[in-house]
Short mmCIF file of C-alpha atoms in Angstrom, two decimals:
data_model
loop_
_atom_site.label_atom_id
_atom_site.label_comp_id
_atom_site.label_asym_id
_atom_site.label_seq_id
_atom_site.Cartn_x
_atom_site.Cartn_y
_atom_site.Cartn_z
CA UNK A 1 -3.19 -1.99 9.30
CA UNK A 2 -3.99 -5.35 10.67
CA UNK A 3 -4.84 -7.91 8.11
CA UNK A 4 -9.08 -9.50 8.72
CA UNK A 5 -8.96 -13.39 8.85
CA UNK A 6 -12.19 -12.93 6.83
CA UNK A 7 -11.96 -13.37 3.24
CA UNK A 8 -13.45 -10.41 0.90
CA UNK A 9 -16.28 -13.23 0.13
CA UNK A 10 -16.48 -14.44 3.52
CA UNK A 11 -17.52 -10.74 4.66
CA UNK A 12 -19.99 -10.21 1.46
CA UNK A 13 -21.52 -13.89 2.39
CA UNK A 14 -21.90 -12.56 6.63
CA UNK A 15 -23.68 -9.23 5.25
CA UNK A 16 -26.09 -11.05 3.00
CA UNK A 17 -27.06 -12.80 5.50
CA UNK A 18 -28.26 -9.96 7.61
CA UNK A 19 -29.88 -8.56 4.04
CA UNK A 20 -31.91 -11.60 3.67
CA UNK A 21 -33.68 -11.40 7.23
CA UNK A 22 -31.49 -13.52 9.53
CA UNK A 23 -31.10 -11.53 12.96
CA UNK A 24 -27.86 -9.69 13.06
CA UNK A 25 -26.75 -11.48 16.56
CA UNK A 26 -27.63 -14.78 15.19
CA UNK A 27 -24.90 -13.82 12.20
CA UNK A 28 -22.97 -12.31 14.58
CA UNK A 29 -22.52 -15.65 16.62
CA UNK A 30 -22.12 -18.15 13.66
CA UNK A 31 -19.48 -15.94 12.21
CA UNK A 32 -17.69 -15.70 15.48
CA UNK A 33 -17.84 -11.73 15.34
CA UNK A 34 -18.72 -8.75 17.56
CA UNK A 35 -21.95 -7.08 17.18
CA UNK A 36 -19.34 -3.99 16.36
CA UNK A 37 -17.40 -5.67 14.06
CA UNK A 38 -20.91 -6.44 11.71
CA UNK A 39 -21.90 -2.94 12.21
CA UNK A 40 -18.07 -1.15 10.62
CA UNK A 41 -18.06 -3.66 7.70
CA UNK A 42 -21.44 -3.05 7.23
CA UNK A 43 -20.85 0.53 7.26
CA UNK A 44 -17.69 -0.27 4.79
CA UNK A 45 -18.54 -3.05 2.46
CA UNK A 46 -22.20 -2.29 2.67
CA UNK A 47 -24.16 -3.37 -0.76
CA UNK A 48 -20.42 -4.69 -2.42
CA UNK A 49 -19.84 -7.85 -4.17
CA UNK A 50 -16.68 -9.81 -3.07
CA UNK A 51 -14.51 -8.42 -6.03
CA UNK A 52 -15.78 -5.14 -5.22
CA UNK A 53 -14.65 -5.85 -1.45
CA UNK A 54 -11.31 -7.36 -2.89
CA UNK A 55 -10.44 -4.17 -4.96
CA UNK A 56 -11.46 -1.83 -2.19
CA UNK A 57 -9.03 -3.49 0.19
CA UNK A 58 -6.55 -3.29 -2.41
CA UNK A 59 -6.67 0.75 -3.27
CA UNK A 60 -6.82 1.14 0.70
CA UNK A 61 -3.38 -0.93 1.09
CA UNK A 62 -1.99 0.60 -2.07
CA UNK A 63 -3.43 4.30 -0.90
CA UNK A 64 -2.18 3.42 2.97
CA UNK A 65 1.77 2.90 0.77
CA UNK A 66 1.71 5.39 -0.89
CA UNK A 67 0.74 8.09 2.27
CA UNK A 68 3.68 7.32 3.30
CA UNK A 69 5.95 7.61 0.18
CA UNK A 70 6.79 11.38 -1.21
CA UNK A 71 8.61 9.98 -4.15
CA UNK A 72 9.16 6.99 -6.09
CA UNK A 73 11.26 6.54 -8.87
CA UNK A 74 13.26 5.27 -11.87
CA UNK A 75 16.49 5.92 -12.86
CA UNK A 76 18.46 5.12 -15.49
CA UNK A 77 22.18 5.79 -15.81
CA UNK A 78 25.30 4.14 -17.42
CA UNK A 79 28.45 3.24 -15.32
CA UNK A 80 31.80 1.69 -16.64
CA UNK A 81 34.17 -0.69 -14.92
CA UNK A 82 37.18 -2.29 -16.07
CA UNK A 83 36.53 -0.78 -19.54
CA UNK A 84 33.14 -2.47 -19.95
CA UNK A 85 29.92 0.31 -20.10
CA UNK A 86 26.99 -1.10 -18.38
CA UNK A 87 23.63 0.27 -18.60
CA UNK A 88 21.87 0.27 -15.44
CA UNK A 89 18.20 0.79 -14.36
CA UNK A 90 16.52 0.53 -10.71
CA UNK A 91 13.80 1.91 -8.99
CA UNK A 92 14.18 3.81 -6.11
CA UNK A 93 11.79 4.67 -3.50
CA UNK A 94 12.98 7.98 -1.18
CA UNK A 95 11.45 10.60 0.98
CA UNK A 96 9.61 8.58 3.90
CA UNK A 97 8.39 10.80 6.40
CA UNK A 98 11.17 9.68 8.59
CA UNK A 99 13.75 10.27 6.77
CA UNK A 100 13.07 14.38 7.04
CA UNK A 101 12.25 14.69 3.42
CA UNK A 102 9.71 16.92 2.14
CA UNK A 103 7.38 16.63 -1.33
CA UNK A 104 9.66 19.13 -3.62
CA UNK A 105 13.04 18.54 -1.97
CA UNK A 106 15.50 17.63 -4.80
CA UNK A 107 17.76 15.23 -3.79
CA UNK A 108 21.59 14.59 -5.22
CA UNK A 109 22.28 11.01 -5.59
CA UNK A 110 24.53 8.54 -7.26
CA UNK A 111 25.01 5.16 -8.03
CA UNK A 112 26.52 3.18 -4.80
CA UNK A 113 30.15 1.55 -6.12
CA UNK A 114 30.09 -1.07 -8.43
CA UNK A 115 26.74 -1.82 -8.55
CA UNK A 116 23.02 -0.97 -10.15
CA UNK A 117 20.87 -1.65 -7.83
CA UNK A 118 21.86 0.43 -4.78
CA UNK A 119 22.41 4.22 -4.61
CA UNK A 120 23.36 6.85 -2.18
CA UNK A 121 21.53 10.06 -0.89
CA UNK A 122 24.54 12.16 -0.57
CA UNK A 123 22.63 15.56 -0.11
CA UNK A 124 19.72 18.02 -1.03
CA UNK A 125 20.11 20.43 -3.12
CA UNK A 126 18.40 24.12 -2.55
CA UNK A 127 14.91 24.65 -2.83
CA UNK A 128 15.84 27.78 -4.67
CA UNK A 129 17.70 25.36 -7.67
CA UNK A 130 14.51 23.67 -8.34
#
């Protein structure tokens, strides 16, 4: 999603604007904005202080993420090497849409060699085991 050059308080500011009276092309032209532009944020942000803007933007990013993630996770495991137990914890994030993973696939993984923060997808396990 393409990033505005507008602030969240930039956009609230252009909108009251229009609210108090000024004519909508005049805004339109001191912003440096389409008429169509005004019209979607007005139809988006309409009535919404700047923090409300803000956090809006921010559950649409975080809500545009996670569409795209089926699962993401922590685990936690212990590995030894050289006699020395380590106890290891990393968050993983698997099943994109690309990858061919569906929500409810079970997936077998393990620990990539000597490390804890990298890890291997070495198959899927039957729907039926699950």
């Amino acid at each position: 999603m393409k990033t505005s050059k507008f602030t969240e308080a930039q956009i609230a500011f252009i909108l009251r604007q229009a609210e108090e009276g000024t004519p909508i092309a005049e805004v339109c032209r001191k912003a440096g904005i389409s008429d169509a532009t005004f019209y979607n944020w007005r139809k988006r942000y309409g009535g919404m202080m700047p923090s409300e803007v803000k956090r809006m933007r921010q559950l649409e990013e975080e809500n545009n993420r996670l569409s795209k993630t089926i699962t993401v996770s922590t685990i936690v495991f212990t590995r030894s090497h050289k006699g020395q137990t380590y106890s290891c914890e990393a968050s993983v994030t698997l099943g994109v849409p690309e990858d061919g993973y569906q929500v409810g696939d079970k997936l077998d993984i393990v620990p990539a060699a000597s490390t804890c923060s990298r890890f291997d997808v070495v198959g899927r396990l039957p729907r039926s085991s699950l």
